[in-house]
XYZ file of N, CA and C in Angstrom:
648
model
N 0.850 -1.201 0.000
C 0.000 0.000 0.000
C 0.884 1.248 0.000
N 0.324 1.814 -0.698
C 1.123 3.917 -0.782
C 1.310 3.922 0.640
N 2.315 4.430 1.210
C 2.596 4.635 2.446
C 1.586 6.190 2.897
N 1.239 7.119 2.204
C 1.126 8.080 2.158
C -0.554 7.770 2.616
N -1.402 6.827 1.308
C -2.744 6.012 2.156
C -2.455 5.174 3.375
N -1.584 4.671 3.602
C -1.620 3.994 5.053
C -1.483 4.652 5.719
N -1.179 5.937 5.536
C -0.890 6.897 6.980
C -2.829 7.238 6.900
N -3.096 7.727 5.869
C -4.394 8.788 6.261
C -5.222 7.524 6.412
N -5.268 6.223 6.217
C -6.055 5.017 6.409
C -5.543 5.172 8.433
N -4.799 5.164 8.874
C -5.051 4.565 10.453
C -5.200 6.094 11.053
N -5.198 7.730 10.127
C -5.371 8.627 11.210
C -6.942 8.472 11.124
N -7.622 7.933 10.059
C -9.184 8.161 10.009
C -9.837 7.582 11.335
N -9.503 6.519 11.976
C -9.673 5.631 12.720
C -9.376 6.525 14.412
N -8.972 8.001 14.447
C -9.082 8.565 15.595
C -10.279 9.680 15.990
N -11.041 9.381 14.957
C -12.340 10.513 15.122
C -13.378 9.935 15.782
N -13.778 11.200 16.184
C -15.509 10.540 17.122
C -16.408 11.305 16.496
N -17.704 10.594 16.349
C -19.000 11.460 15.851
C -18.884 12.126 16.389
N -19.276 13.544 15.780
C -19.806 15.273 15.735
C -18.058 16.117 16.327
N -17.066 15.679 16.100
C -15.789 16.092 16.009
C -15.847 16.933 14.815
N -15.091 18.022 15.235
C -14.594 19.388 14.068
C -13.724 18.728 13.704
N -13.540 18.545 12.437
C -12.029 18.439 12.094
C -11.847 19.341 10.876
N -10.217 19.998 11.505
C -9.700 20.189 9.758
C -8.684 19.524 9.441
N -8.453 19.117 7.812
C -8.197 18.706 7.254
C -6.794 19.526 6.690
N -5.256 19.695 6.643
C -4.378 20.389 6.380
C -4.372 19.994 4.513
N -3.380 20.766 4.152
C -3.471 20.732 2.644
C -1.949 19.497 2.316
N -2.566 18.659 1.276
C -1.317 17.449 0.812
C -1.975 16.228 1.234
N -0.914 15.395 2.114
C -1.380 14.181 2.216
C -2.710 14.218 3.313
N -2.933 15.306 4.424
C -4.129 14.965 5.453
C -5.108 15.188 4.555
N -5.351 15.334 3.818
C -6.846 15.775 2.760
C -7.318 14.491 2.212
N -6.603 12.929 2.511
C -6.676 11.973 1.898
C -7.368 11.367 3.323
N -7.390 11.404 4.018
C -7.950 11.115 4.847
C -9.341 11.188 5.155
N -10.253 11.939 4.535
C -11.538 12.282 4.315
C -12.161 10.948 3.340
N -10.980 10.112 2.423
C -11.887 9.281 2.227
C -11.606 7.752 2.378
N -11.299 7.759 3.885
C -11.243 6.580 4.685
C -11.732 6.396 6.146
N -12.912 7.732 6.252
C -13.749 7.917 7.365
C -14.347 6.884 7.324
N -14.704 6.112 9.093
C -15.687 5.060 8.763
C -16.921 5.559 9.096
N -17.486 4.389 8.024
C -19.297 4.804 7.877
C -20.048 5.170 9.038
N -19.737 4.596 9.772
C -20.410 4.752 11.126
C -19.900 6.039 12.051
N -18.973 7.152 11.886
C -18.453 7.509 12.030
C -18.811 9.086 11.414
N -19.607 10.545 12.245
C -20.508 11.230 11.314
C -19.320 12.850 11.926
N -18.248 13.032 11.233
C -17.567 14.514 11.508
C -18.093 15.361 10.995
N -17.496 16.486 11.139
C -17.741 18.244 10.377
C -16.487 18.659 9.896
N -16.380 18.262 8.890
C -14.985 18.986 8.149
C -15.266 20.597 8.084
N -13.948 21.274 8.689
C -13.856 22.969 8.162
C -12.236 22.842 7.665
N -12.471 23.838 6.859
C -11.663 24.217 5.933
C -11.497 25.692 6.291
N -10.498 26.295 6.352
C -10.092 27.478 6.765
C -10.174 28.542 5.511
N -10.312 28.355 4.750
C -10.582 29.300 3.333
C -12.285 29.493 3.689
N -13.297 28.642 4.249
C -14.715 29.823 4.270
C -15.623 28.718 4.332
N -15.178 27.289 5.124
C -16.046 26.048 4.524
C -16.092 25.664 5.699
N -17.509 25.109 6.163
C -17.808 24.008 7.448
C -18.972 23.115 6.343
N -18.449 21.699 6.820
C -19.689 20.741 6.422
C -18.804 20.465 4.998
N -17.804 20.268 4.686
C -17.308 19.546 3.465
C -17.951 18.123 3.372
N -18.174 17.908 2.009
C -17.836 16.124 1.398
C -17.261 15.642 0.917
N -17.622 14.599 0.851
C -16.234 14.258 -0.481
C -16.060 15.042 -1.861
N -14.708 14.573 -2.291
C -14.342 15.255 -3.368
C -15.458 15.145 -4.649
N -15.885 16.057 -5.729
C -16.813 15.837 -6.459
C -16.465 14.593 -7.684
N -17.546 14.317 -8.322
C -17.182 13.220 -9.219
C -16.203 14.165 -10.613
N -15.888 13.412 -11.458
C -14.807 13.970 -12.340
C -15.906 14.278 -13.410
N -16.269 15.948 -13.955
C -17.144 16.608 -14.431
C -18.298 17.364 -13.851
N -18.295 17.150 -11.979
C -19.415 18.089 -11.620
C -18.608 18.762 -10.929
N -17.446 19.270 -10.464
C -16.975 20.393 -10.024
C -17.217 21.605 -10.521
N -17.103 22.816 -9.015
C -18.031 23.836 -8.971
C -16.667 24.895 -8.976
N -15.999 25.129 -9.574
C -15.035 25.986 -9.581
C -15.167 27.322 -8.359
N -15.981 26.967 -8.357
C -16.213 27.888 -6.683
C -16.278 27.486 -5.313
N -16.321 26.383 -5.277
C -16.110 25.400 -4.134
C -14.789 24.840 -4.023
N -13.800 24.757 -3.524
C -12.837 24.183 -3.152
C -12.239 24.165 -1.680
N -11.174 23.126 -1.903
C -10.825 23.239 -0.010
C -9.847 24.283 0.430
N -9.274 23.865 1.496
C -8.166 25.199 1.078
C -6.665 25.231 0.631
N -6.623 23.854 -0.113
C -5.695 23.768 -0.807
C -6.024 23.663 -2.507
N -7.294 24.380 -2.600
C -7.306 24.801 -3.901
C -8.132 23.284 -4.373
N -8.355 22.435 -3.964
C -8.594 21.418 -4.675
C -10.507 21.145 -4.747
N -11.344 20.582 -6.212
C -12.630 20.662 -5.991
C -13.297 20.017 -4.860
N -14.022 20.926 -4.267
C -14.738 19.971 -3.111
C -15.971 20.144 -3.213
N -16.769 19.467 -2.518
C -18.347 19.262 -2.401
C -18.510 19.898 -0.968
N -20.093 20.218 -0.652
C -20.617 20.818 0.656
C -21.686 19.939 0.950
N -21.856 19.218 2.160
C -22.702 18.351 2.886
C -23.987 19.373 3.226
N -25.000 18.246 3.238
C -26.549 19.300 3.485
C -26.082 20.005 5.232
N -26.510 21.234 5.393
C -26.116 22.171 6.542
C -24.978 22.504 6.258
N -24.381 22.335 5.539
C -23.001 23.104 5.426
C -22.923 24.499 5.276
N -21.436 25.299 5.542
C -22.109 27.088 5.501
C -20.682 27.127 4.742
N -20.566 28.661 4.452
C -19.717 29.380 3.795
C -19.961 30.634 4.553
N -18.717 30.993 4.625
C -18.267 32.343 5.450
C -16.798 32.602 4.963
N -16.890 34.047 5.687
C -15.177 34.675 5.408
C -14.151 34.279 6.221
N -12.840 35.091 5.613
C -12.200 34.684 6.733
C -12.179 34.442 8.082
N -12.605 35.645 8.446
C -12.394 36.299 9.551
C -13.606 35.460 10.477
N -14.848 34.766 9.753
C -15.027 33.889 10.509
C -14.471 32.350 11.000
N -13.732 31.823 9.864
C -13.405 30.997 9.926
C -12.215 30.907 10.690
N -11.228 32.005 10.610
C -10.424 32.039 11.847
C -10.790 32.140 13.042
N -11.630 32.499 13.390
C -12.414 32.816 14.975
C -13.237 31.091 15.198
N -13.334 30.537 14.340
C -13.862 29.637 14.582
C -12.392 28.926 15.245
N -11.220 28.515 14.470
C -9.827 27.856 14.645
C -9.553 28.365 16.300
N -9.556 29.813 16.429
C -8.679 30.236 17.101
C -9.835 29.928 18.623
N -11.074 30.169 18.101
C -11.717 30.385 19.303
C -11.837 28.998 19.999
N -11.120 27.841 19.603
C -10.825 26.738 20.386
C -12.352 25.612 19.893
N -12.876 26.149 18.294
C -14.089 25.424 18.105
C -13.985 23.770 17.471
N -12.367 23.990 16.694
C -11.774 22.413 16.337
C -11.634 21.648 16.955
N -12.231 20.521 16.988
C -11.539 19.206 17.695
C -10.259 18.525 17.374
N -10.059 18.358 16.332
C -8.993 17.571 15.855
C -8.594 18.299 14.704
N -7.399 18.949 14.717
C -6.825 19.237 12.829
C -5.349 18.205 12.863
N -5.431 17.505 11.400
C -4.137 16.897 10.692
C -3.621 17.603 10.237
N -2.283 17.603 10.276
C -1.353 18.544 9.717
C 0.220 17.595 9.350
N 0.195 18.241 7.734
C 1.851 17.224 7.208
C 3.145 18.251 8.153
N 3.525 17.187 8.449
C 5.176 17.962 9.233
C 6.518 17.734 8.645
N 6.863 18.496 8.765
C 8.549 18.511 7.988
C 9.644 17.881 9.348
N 9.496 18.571 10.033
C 10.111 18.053 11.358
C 9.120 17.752 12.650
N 9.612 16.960 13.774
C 8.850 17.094 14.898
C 9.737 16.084 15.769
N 9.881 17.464 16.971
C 10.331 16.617 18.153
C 10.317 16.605 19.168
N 11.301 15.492 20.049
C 10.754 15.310 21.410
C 9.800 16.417 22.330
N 10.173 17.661 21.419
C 9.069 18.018 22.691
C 7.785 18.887 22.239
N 7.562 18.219 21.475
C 6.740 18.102 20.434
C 5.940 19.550 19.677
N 7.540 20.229 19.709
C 7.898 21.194 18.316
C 7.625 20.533 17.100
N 6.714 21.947 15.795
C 6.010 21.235 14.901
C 7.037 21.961 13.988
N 7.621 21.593 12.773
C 8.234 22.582 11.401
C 7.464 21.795 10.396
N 6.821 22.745 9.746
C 5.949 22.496 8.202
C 5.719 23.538 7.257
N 6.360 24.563 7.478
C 6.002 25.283 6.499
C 6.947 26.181 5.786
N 8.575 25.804 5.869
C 9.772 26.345 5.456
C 10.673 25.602 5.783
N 11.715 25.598 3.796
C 12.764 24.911 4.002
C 14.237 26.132 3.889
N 14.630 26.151 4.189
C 15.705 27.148 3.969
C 15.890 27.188 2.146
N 15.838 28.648 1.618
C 16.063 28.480 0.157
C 14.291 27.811 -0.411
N 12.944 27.281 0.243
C 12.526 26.993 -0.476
C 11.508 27.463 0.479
N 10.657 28.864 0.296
C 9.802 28.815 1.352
C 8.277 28.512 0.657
N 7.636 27.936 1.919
C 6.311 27.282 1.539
C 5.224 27.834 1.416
N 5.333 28.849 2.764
C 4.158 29.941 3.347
C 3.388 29.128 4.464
N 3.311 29.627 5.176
C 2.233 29.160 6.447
C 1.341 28.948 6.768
N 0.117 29.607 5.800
C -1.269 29.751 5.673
C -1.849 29.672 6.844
N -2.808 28.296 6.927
C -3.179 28.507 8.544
C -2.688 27.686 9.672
N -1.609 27.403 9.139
C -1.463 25.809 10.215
C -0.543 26.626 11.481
N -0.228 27.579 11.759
C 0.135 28.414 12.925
C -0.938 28.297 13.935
N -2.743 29.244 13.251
C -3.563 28.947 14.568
C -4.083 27.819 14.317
N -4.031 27.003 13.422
C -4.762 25.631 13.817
C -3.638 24.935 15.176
N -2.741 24.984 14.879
C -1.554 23.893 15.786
C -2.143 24.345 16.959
N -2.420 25.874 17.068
C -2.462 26.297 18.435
C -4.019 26.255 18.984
N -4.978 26.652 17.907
C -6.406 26.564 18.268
C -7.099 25.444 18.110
N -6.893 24.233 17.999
C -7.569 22.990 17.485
C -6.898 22.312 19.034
N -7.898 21.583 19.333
C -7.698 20.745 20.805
C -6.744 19.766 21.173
N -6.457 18.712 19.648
C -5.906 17.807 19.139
C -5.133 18.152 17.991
N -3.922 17.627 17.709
C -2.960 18.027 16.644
C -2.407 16.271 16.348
N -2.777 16.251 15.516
C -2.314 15.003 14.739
C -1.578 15.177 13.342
N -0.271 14.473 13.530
C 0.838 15.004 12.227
C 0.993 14.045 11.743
N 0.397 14.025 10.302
C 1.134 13.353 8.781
C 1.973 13.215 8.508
N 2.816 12.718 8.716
C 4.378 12.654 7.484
C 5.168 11.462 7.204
N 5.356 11.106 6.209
C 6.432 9.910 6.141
C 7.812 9.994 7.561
N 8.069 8.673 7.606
C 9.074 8.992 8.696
C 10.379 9.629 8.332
N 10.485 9.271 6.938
C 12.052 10.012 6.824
C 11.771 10.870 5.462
N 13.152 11.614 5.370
C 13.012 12.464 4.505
C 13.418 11.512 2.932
N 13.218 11.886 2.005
C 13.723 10.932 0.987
C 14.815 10.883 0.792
N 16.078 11.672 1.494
C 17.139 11.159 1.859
C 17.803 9.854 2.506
N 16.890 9.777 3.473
C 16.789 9.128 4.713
C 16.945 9.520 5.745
N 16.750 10.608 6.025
C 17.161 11.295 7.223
C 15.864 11.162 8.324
N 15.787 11.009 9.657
C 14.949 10.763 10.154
C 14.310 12.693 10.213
N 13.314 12.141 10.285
C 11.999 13.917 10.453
C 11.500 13.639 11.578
N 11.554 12.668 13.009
C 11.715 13.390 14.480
C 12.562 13.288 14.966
N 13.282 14.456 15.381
C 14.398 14.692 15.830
C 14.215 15.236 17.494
N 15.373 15.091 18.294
C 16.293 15.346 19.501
C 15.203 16.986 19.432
N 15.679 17.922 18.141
C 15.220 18.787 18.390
C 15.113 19.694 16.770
N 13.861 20.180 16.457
C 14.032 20.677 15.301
C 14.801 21.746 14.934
N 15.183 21.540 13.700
C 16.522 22.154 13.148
C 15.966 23.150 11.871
N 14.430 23.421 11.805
C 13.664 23.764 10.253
C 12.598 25.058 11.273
N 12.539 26.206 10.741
C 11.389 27.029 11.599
C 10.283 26.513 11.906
N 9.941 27.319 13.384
C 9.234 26.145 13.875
C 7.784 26.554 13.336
N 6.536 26.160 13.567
C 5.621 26.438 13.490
C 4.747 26.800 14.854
N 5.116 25.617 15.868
C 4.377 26.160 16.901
C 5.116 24.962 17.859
N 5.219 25.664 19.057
C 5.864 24.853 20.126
C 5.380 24.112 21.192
N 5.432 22.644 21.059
C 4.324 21.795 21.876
C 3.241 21.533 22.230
N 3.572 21.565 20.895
C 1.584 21.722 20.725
C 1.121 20.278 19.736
N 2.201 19.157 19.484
C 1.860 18.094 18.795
C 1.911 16.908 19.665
N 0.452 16.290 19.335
C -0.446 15.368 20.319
C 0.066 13.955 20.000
N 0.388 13.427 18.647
C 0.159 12.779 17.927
C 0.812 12.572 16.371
N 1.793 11.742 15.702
C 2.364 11.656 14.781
C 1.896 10.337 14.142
N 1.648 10.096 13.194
C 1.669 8.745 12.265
C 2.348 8.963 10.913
N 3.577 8.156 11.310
C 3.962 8.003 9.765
C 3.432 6.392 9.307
N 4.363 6.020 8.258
C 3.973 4.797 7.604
C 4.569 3.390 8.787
N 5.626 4.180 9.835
C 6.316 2.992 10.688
C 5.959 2.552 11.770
N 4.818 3.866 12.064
C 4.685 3.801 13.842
C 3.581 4.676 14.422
N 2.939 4.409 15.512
C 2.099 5.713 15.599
C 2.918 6.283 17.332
N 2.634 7.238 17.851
C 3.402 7.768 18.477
C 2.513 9.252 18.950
N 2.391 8.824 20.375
C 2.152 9.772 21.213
C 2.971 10.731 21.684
N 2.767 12.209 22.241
C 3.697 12.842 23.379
C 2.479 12.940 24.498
N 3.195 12.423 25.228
C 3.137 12.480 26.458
C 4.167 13.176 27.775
N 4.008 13.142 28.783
C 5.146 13.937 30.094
C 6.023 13.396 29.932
N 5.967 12.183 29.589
C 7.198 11.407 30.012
C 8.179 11.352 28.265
N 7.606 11.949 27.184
C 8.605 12.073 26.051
C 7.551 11.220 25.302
N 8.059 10.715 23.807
C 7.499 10.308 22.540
C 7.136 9.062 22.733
N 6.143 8.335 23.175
C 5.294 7.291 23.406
C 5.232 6.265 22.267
N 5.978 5.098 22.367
C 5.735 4.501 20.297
C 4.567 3.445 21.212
N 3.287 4.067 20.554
C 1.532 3.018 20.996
C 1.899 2.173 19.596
N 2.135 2.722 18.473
C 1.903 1.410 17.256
C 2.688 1.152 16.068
N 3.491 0.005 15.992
C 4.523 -0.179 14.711
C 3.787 -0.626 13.286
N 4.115 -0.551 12.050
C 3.366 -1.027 10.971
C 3.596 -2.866 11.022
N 2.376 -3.388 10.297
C 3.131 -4.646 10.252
C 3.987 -5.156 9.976
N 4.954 -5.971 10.517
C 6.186 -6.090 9.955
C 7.283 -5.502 10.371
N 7.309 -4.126 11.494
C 7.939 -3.351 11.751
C 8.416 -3.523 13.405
N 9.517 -3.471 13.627
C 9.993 -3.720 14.782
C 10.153 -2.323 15.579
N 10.005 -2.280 17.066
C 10.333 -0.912 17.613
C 11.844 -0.337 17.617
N 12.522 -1.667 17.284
C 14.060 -1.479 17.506
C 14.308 -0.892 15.556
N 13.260 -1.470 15.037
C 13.489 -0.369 13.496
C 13.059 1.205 13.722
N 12.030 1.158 14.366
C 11.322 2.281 14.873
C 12.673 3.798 15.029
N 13.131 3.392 16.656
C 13.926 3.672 16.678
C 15.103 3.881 16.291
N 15.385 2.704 15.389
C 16.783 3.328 14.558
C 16.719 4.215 13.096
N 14.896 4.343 13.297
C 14.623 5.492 11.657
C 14.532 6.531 12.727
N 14.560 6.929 14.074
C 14.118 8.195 14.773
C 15.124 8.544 15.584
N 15.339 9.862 15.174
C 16.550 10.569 16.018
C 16.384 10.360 17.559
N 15.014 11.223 17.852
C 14.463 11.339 19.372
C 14.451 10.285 19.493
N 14.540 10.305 21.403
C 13.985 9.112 22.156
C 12.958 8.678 22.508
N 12.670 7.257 21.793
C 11.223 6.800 22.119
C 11.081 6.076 23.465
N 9.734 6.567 23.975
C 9.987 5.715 25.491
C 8.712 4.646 24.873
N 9.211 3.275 25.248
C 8.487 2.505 25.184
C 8.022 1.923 26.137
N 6.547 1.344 25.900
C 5.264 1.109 26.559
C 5.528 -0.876 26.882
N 5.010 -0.821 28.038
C 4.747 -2.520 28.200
C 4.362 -3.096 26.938
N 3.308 -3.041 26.319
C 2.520 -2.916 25.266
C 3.406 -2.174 23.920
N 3.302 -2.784 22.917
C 3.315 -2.006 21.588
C 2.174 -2.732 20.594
N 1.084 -1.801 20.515
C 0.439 -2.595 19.282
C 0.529 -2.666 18.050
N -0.092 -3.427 16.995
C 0.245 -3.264 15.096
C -0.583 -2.290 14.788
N -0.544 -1.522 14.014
C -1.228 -0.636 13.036
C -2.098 -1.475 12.541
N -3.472 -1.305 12.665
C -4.705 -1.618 12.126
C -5.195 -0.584 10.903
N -5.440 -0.655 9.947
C -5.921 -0.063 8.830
C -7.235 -0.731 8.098
């Protein structure tokens, strides 16, 4: 499986009916279509959208509807449209339950970098007050860079975005809490050992009596 669907396949699996969620722009936007059925959220989108659906079929897109990474989206019955300035007050005013967000770096103390590489900047859009206004912060990213370099580190080395404010990481190897006590490894992929875990991750993982498999 795309490592990139196995990640947004086991973050779908942390939502509860009538949870806000937003959805970050890239790989967390894939995640919207591996919600389970039984399972009834409120997607907002920080460009002017509460009540998203799925993506439209290929020929009924509304060139006026999109998410906020530009891409066609659909609006669920009750859904609204508003401006910015509401939709930030919604982020900031602590109304999100859960936003996903792709990370460039993240570490032990669960410092977020996603939105600048030195020489290649990205822009920030909204993932500053989401990290900080959303209740829950759950981060997307492959575990390493396509170098191989591990992306949680001792301590990030890339501007930060927001400082300790990340709940939650799933890459394709592991899932991984912060907690008081440092980076929690709760789940390895199948096949995946914690002692691989750890030797793809800079930081120190504290491990649990327990390690479970990634269910997808």
């Amino acid at each position: 499986m795309d490592p990139r669907e196995f990640i947004a396949r086991r973050i779908a699996s942390e939502f509860q009916s009538g949870n806000v969620v937003n959805l970050g722009i890239g790989m967390p936007t894939l995640v919207a279509k591996y919600l389970p059925p039984d399972v009834e959220i409120v997607l907002q989108s920080e460009n002017g959208l509460v009540g998203l659906g799925n993506p439209p079929e290929p020929g009924h897109e509304d060139p006026d509807i999109t998410n906020a990474g530009g891409q066609p989206a659909t609006v669920r019955p009750g859904g609204a449209f508003f401006d910015s300035a509401m939709s930030f007050a919604i982020i900031r005013g602590g109304h999100v339950d859960v936003t996903v967000l792709g990370g460039l770096e993240v570490d032990e103390k669960g410092n977020l970098a996603n939105w600048a590489v030195p020489g290649k900047v990205f822009g920030m859009g909204g993932a500053m007050d989401l990290v900080v206004g959303a209740k829950r912060v759950i981060v997307a990213m492959e575990h390493r860079t396509k170098d191989g370099r591990p992306k949680i580190l001792r301590k990030c080395t890339l501007p930060l975005t927001a400082c300790a404010e990340v709940d939650m990481i799933v890459t394709e190897m592991c899932v991984i809490e912060r907690k008081a006590e440092g980076l929690v490894l709760r789940e390895t992929a199948p096949g995946v050992t914690a002692a691989q875990v750890q030797e793809a991750t800079e930081a120190r993982l504290v491990l649990p009596p327990q390690v479970r498999t990634m269910q997808v």
